[in-house]
XYZ file of C-alpha atoms in Angstrom:
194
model
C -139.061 -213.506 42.900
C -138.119 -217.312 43.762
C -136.970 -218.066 40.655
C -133.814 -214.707 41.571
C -133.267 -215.763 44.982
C -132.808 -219.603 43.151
C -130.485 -218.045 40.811
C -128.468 -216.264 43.014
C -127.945 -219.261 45.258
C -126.850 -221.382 42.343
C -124.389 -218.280 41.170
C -123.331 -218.437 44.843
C -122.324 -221.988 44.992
C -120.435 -221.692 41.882
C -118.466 -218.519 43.360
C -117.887 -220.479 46.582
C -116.082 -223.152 43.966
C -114.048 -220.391 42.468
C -112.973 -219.492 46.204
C -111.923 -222.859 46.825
C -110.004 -223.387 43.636
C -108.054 -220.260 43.941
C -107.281 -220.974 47.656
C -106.140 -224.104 46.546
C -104.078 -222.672 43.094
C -102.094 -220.789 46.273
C -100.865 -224.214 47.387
C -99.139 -224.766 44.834
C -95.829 -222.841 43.171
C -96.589 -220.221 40.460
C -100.290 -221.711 40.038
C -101.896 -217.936 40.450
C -99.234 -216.620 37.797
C -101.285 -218.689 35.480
C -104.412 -217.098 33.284
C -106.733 -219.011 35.413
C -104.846 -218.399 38.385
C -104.889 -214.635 37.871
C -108.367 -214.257 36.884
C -109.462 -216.468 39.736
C -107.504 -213.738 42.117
C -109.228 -211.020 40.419
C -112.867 -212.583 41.112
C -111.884 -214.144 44.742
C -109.544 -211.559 46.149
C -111.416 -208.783 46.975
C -114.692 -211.273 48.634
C -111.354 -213.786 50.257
C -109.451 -210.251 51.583
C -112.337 -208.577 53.352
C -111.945 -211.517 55.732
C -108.134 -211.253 56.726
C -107.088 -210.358 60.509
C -104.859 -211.161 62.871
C -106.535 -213.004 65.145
C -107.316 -216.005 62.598
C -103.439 -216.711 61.960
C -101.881 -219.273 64.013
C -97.920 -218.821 63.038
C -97.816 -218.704 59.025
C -101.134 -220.166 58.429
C -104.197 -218.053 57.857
C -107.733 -219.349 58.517
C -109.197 -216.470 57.328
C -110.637 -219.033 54.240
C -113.005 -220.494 56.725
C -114.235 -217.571 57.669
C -115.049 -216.465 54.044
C -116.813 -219.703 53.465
C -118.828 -219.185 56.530
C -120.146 -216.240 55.326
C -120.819 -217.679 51.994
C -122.495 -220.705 53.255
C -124.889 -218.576 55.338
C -125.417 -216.470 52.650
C -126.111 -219.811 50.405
C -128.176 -220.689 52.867
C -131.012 -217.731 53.193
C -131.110 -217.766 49.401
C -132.014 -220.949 49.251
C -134.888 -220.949 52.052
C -136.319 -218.133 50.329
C -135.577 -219.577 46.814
C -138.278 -222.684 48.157
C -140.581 -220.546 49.569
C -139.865 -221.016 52.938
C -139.828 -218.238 55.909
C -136.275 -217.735 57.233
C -136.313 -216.946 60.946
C -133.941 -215.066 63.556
C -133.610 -218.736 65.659
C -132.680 -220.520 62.556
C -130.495 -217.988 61.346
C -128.437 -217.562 64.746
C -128.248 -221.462 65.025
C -126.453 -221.487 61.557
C -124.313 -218.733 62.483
C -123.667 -220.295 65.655
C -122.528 -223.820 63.804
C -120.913 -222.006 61.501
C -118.592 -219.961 64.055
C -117.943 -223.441 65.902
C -117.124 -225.765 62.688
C -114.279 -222.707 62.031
C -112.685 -223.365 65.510
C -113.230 -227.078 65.640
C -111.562 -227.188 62.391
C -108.524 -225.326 63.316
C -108.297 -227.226 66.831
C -108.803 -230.513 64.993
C -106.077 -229.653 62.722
C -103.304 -228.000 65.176
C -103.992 -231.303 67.713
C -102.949 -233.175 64.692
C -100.431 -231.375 64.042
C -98.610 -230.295 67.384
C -98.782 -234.587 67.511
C -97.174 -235.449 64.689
C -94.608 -232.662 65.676
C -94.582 -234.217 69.089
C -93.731 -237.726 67.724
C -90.904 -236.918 65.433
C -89.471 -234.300 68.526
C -89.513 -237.556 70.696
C -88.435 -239.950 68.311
C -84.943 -237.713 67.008
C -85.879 -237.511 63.730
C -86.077 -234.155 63.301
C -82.123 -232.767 64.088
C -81.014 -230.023 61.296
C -84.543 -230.966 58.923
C -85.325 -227.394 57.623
C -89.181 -228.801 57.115
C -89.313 -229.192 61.261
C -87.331 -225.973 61.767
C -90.239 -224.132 59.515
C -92.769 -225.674 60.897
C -91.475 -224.937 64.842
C -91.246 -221.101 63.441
C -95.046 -221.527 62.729
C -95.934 -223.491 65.604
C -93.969 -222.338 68.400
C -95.340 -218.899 68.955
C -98.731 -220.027 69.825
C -97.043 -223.214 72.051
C -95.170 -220.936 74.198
C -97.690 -218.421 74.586
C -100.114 -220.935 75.886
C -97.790 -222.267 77.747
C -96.428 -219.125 79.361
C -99.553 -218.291 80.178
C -100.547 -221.427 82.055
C -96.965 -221.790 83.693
C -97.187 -218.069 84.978
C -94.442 -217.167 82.801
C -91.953 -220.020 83.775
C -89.811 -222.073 81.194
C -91.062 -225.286 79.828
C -89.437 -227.687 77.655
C -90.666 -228.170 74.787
C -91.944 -231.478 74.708
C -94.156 -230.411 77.597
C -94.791 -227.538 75.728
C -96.318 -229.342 72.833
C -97.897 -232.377 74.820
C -99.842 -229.108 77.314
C -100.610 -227.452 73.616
C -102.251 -230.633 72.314
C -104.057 -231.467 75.930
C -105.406 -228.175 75.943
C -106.928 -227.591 72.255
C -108.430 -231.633 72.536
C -110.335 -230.149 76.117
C -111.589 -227.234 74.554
C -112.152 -229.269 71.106
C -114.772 -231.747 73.454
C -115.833 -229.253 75.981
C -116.640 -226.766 73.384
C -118.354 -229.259 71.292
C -120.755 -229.891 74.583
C -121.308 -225.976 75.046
C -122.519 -225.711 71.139
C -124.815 -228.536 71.149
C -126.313 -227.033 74.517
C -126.315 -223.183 73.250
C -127.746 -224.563 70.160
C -130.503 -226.654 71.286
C -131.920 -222.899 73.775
C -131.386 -221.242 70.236
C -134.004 -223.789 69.026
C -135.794 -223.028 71.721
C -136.614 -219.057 70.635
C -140.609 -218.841 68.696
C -139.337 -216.415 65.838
């Protein structure tokens, strides 16, 4: 019975490839109109879909990847504890979900700080009047600025460069404070005997 639970974590890991290259393949123009690119669809699609919602979109951009990954990774994960003969328990199980669930939103805060500051330094610096790249990426951005924003400011106008700089303040504090509350909700997990 190791030996299965060894071969389906291997025939995981290669499937978690096949994710990544076809979420990659949609990077790039016409890429998934290719042979590879449509039978990459065909395997990935249905696992990658099962994953979409609302509430991992920021703008344009769907997260819903990480998710997928997450789940694969966990999966990955108990097959290859029980592939080495080793006892998977509830504690270690809820710790990796757990780290899983908070690498997802790190990752996303990590990359919309970086983000909202590189927008923030071309806003500031002019460089940005009639670009259609900015204008895009302010269609993406802006709904989740101002709706932070309206929410902190009771509903009152901001400009935007407050806006932005209030956006990046705010995911950076929950990026560190979060980071604190994991590492202490992790180490009671630890803590439980099965």
């Amino acid at each position: 019975m190791i030996y299965v639970f060894r071969f389906l974590a291997a025939a995981l890991s290669i499937y978690s490839l096949m994710c990544a290259a076809r979420i990659v393949l949609s990077w790039i123009p016409g890429a998934l109109y290719t042979k590879a690119g449509r039978f990459l669809c065909f395997v990935c699609d249905p696992f990658l879909n099962l994953f979409k919602c609302g509430w991992l979109c920021v703008g344009a951009l769907d997260f819903s990847p990480l998710l997928a990954f997450g789940v694969l990774t966990m999966a990955g994960y108990v097959l290859q504890n029980l592939g080495a003969g080793m006892a998977v328990t509830f504690s270690a199980v809820l710790t990796l979900v757990i780290q899983i669930a908070w690498s997802i939103v790190a990752s996303i805060l990590i990359f919309l700080i970086v983000i909202l500051a590189i927008r923030l330094v071309v806003f500031l610096t002019g460089s940005d009047r009639a670009s259609p790249l900015w204008s895009q990426i302010d269609m993406t951005l802006n709904p989740f600025v101002y709706s932070i924003t309206r929410f902190f400011s009771g509903g009152r106008p901001v400009a935007y460069k407050n806006a932005l700089l209030f956006a990046i303040v705010l995911c950076f504090v929950l990026r560190v404070g979060g980071h604190f509350a994991i590492s202490a909700l992790l180490a009671v997990c630890k803590m439980i005997p099965f």
